[in-house]
Coordinates of C-alpha atoms and ligand atoms in Angstrom, one line a residue:
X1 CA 68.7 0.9 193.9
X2 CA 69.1 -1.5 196.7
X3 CA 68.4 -1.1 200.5
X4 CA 72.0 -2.7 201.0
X5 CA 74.3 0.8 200.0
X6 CA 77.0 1.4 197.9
X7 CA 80.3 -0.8 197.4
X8 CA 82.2 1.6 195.6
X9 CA 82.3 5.3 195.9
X10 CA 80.9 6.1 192.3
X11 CA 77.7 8.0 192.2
X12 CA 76.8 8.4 188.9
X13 CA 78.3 6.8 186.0
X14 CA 78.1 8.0 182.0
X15 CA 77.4 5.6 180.0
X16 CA 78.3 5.3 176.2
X17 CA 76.4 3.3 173.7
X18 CA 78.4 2.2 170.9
X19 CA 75.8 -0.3 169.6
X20 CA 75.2 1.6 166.1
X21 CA 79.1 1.7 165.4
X22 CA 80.6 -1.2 167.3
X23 CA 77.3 -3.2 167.8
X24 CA 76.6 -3.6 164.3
X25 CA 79.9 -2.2 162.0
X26 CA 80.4 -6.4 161.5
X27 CA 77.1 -7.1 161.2
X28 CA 76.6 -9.5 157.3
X29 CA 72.9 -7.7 156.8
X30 CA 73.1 -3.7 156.2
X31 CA 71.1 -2.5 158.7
X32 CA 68.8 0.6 156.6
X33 CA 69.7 4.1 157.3
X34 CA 66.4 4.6 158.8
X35 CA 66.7 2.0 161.3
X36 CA 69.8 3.5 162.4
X37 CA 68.3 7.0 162.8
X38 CA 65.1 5.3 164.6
X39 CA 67.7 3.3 167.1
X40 CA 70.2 6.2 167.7
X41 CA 66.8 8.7 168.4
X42 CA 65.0 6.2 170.9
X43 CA 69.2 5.9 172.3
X44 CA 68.7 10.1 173.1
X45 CA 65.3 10.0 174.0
X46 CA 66.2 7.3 176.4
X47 CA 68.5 9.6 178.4
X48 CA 72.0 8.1 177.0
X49 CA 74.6 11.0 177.4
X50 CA 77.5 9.8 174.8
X51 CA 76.5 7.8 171.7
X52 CA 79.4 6.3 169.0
X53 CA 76.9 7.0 166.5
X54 CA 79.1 5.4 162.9
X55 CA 82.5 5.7 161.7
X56 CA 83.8 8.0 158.7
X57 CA 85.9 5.2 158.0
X58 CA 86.4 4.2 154.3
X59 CA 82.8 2.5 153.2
X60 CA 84.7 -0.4 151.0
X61 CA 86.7 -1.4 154.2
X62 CA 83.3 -1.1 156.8
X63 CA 80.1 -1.5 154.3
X64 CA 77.9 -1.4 157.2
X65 CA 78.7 1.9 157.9
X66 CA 79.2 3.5 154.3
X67 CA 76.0 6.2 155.7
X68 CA 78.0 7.9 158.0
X69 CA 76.8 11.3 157.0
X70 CA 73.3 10.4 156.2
X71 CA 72.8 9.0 159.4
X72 CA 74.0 11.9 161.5
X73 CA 72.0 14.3 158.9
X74 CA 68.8 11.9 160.1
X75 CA 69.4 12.2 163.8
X76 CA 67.4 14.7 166.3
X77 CA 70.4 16.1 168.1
X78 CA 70.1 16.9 172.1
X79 CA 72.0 19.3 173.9
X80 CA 72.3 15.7 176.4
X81 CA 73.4 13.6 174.1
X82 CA 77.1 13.8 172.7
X83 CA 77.2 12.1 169.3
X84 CA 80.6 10.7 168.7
X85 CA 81.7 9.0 165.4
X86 CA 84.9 7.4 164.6
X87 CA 87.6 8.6 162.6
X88 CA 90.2 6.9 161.0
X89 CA 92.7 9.7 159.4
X90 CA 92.4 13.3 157.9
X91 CA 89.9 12.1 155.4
X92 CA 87.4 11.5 157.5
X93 CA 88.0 13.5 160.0
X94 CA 87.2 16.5 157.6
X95 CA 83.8 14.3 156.5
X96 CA 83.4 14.3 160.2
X97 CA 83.5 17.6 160.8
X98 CA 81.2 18.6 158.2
X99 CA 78.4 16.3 159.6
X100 CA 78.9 18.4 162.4
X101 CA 79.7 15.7 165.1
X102 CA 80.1 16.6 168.7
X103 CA 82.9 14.6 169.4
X104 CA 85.0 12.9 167.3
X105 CA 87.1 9.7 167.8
X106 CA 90.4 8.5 166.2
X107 CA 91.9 4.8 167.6
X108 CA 94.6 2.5 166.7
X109 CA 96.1 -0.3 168.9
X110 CA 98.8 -0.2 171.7
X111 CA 100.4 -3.3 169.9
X112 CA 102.1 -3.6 166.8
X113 CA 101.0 -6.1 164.9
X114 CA 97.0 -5.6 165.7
X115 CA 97.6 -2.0 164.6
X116 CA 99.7 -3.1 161.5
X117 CA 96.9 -5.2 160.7
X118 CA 93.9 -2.6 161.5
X119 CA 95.3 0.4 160.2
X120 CA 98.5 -0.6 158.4
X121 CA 100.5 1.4 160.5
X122 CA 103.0 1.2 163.0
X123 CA 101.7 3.0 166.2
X124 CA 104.2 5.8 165.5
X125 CA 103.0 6.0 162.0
X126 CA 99.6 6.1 163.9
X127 CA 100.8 8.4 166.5
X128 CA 102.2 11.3 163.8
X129 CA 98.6 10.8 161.4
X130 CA 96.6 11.6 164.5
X131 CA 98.4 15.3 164.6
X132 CA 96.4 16.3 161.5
X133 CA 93.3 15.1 162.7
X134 CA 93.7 17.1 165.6
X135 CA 94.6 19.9 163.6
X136 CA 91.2 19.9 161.6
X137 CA 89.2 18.9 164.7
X138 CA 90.3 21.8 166.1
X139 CA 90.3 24.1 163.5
X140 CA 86.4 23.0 163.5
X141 CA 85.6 23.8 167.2
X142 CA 85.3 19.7 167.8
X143 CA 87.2 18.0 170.7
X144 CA 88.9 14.6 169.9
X145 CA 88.2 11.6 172.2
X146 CA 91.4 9.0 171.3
X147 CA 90.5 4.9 171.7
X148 CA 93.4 2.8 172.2
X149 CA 92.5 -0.9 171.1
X150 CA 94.6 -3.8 172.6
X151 CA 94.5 -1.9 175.5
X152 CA 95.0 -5.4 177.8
X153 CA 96.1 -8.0 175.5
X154 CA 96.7 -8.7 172.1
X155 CA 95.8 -11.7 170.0
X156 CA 98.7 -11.8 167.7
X157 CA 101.3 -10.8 170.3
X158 CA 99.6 -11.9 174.0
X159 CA 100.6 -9.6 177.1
X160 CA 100.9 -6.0 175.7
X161 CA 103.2 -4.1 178.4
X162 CA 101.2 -1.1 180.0
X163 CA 104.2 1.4 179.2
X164 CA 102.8 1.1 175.6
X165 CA 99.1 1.9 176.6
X166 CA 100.7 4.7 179.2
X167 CA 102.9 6.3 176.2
X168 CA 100.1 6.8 173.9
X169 CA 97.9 8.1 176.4
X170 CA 100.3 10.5 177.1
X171 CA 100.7 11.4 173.1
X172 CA 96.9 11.6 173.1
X173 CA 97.1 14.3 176.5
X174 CA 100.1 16.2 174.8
X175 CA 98.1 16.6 171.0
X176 CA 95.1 18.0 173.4
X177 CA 92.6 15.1 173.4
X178 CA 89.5 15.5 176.3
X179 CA 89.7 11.8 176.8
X180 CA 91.1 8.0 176.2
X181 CA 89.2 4.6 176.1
X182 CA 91.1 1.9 176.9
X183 CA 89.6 -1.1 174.5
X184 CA 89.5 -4.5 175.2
X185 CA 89.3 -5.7 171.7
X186 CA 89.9 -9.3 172.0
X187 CA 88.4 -9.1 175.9
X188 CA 91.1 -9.9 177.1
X189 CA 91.1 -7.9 180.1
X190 CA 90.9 -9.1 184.0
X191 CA 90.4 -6.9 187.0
X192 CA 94.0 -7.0 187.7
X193 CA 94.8 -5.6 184.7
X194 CA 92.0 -2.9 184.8
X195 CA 93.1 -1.6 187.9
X196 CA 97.2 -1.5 186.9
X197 CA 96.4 0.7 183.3
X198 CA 93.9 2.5 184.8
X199 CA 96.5 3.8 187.7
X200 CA 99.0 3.5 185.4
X201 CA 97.0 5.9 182.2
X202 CA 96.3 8.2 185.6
X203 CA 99.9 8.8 186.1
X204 CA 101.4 9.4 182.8
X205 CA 97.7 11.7 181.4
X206 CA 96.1 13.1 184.5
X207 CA 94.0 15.1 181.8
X208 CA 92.7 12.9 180.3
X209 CA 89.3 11.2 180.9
X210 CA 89.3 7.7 181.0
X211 CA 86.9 5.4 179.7
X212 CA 86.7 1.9 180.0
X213 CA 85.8 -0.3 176.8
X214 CA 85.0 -3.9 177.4
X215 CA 84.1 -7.1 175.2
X216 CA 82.5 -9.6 177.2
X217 CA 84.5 -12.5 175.3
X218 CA 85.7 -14.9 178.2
X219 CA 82.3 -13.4 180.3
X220 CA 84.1 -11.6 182.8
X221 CA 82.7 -8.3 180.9
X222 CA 81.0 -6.8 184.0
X223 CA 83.3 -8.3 186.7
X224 CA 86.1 -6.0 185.1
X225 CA 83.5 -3.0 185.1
X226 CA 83.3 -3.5 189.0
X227 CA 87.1 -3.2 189.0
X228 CA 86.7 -0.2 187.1
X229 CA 84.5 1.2 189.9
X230 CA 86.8 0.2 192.8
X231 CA 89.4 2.3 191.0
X232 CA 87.1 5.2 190.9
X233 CA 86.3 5.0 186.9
X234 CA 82.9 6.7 186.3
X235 CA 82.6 6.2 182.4
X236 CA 81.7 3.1 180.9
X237 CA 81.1 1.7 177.0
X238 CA 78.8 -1.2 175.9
X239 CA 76.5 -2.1 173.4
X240 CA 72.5 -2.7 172.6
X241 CA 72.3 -6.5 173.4
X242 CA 75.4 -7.2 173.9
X243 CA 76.2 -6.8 170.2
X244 CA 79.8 -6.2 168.4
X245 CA 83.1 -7.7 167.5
X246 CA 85.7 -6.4 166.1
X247 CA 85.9 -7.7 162.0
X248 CA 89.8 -7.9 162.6
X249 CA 90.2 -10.1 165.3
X250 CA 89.5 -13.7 165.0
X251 CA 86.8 -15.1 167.2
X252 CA 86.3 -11.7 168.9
X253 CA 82.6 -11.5 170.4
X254 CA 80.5 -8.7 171.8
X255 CA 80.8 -5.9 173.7
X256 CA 79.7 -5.9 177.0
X257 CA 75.8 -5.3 176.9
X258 CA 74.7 -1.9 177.7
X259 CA 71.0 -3.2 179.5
X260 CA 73.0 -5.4 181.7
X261 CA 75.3 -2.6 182.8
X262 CA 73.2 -0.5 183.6
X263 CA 71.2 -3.1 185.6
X264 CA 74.6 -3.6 187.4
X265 CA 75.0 -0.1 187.9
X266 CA 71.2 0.6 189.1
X267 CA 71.6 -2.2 191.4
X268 CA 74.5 -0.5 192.6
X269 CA 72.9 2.1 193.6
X270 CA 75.3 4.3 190.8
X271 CA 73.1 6.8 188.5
X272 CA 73.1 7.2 184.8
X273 CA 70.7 9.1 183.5
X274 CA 69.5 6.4 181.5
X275 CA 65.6 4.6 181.4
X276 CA 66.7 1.2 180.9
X277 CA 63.3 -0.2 180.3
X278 CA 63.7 1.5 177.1
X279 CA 67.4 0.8 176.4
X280 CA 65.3 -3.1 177.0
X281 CA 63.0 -2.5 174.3
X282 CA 65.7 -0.9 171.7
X283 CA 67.6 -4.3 172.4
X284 CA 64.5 -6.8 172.1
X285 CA 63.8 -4.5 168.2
X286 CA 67.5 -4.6 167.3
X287 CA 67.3 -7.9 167.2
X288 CA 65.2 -9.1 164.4
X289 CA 66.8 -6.5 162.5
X290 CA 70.1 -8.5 162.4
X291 CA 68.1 -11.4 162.1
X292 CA 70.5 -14.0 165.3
X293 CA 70.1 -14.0 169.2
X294 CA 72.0 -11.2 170.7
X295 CA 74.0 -12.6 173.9
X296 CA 72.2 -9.8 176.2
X297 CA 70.7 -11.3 179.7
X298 CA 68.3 -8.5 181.2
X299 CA 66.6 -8.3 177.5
X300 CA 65.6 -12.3 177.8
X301 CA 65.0 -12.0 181.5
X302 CA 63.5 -8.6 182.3
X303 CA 64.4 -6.6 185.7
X304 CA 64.9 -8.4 189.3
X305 CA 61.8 -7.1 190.4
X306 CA 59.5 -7.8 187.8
X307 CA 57.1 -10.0 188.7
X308 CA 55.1 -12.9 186.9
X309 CA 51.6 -14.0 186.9
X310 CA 51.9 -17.5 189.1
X311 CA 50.4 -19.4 186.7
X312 CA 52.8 -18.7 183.9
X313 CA 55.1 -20.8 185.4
X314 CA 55.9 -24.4 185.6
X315 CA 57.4 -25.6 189.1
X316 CA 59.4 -28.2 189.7
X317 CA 61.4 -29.7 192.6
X318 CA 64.9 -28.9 192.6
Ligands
ZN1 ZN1 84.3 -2.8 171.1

């Protein structure tokens, strides 16, 4: 927290960590089930209140992930912690359900042709299979969060209108969802844009929850988070050092990284629960794991106030 006060009026912030599904579902080396249990358990004991912890999705299309149910049979569940996975259809939502998941998540796109090519269906199609998820999620006592990918752009079809994003939101309120995400895939998304679908999603599902899910592709990541803020949005989605990328879109990059939002957010003087010297060191062991740099900046640089022993370094003029 800064002596200098707030800029927006957000207080506390929750943050979701989306680092073992999002983070890592495109990552070439299979991370082992263990070290998935060991990150997602240091995630809760860090304080993190929502966690995408995998995806029941079908293990030939996302490898990475094909230990869905292991992993959440490995966790130590919190009453803080909500442990969301992702859900792609009825299948997996019952597999879901029966790893006893506290929340789960369905998504498809808000344009055609990324959701054609995602999910091979038409966002109608999308739309009517997302009724029988419901169904079972409900019939199972678990409330369904709904992502909607594309959510600012598209890469196969540019400017995506925000009726579309507005419509399925609304399908998502009227099927009895608790909340949307609005993804930003391809990280496309700008603060003008943020602020038009969040108003926009406000109007047309009041209900709903809104989340906002960033990449950090063009680097303007965080700056669209501040939007975010100004419009009054209080939950946020990144990942462990900045990892991710969606497997479907060409030349997508990371997700916004979750140590450099909270940074942003402490700095802000906005709560979130979270220690982020720890959510640090999770990012700084993540990365030999995957075995490349990781695009996070707080990891590589510590915190503002840190301080270093003089003589450790060089000076220079200029
Ligand atoms: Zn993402």
């Amino acid at each position: 927290m800064t002596d200098a006060g707030p800029i927006t009026a957000v207080r506390k912030v929750e943050v979701t960590e989306v680092g073992p599904r999002d983070g890592i579902q495109a990552e070439a080396a299979f991370v082992p089930t263990q070290r998935k249990i060991e990150f997602i358990n240091r995630l809760i004991e860090a304080g993190v209140p929502r966690i995408e912890a995998t995806s029941f999705v079908s293990p030939r299309a996302v490898p990475q992930l094909a230990d869905a149910g292991e992993v959440m049979k490995g966790v130590k569940r919190s009453k803080n912690t909500v442990l969301a996975a992702l859900v792609p259809n009825a299948r997996g939502a019952i597999r879901a359900a029966e790893a006893e998941v506290d929340q789960i998540v369905v998504f498809m796109s808000a344009s055609e042709s990324h959701n054609l090519k995602n999910v091979n269906c038409t966002v109608d199609q999308s739309l009517k299979a997302f009724e029988e998820v419901a169904k079972i999620a409900h019939d199972a006592g678990i409330p369904v969060h709904g992502a909607i990918a594309t959510s600012f752009g598209c890469p196969f079809e540019g400017s995506v209108p925000v009726e579309n994003v507005a419509r399925i939101a609304r399908a998502y309120q009227d099927m009895g969802f608790v909340g949307m995400s609005f993804g930003d895939t391809t990280g496309m998304a700008t603060p003008p844009l943020v602020r038009d679908r969040v108003r926009a999603v406000r109007e047309a599902a009041p209900k709903l929850s809104q989340v906002l899910h960033f990449h950090n592709t063009r680097g303007i990541g965080l700056a669209n988070v501040v939007a975010g803020l100004h419009e009054g949005v209080d939950r946020y989605e990144a990942a462990f050092g900045g990892t991710g990328g969606c497997p479907f879109v060409p030349k997508a990059t990371g997700n916004i990284c979750t140590e450099d939002l909270l940074y942003l957010l402490h700095e802000m003087g906005i709560e979130t629960g979270i220690d982020i010297r720890k959510l640090i060191g999770i990012a700084r062991d993540v990365e030999p794991v995957l075995g490349h740099p990781l695009p996070g900046q707080v990891m590589k640089a510590g915190l503002r106030l840190d301080l270093h022993p003089m003589d450790s370094v060089r000076t220079a003029v200029g």
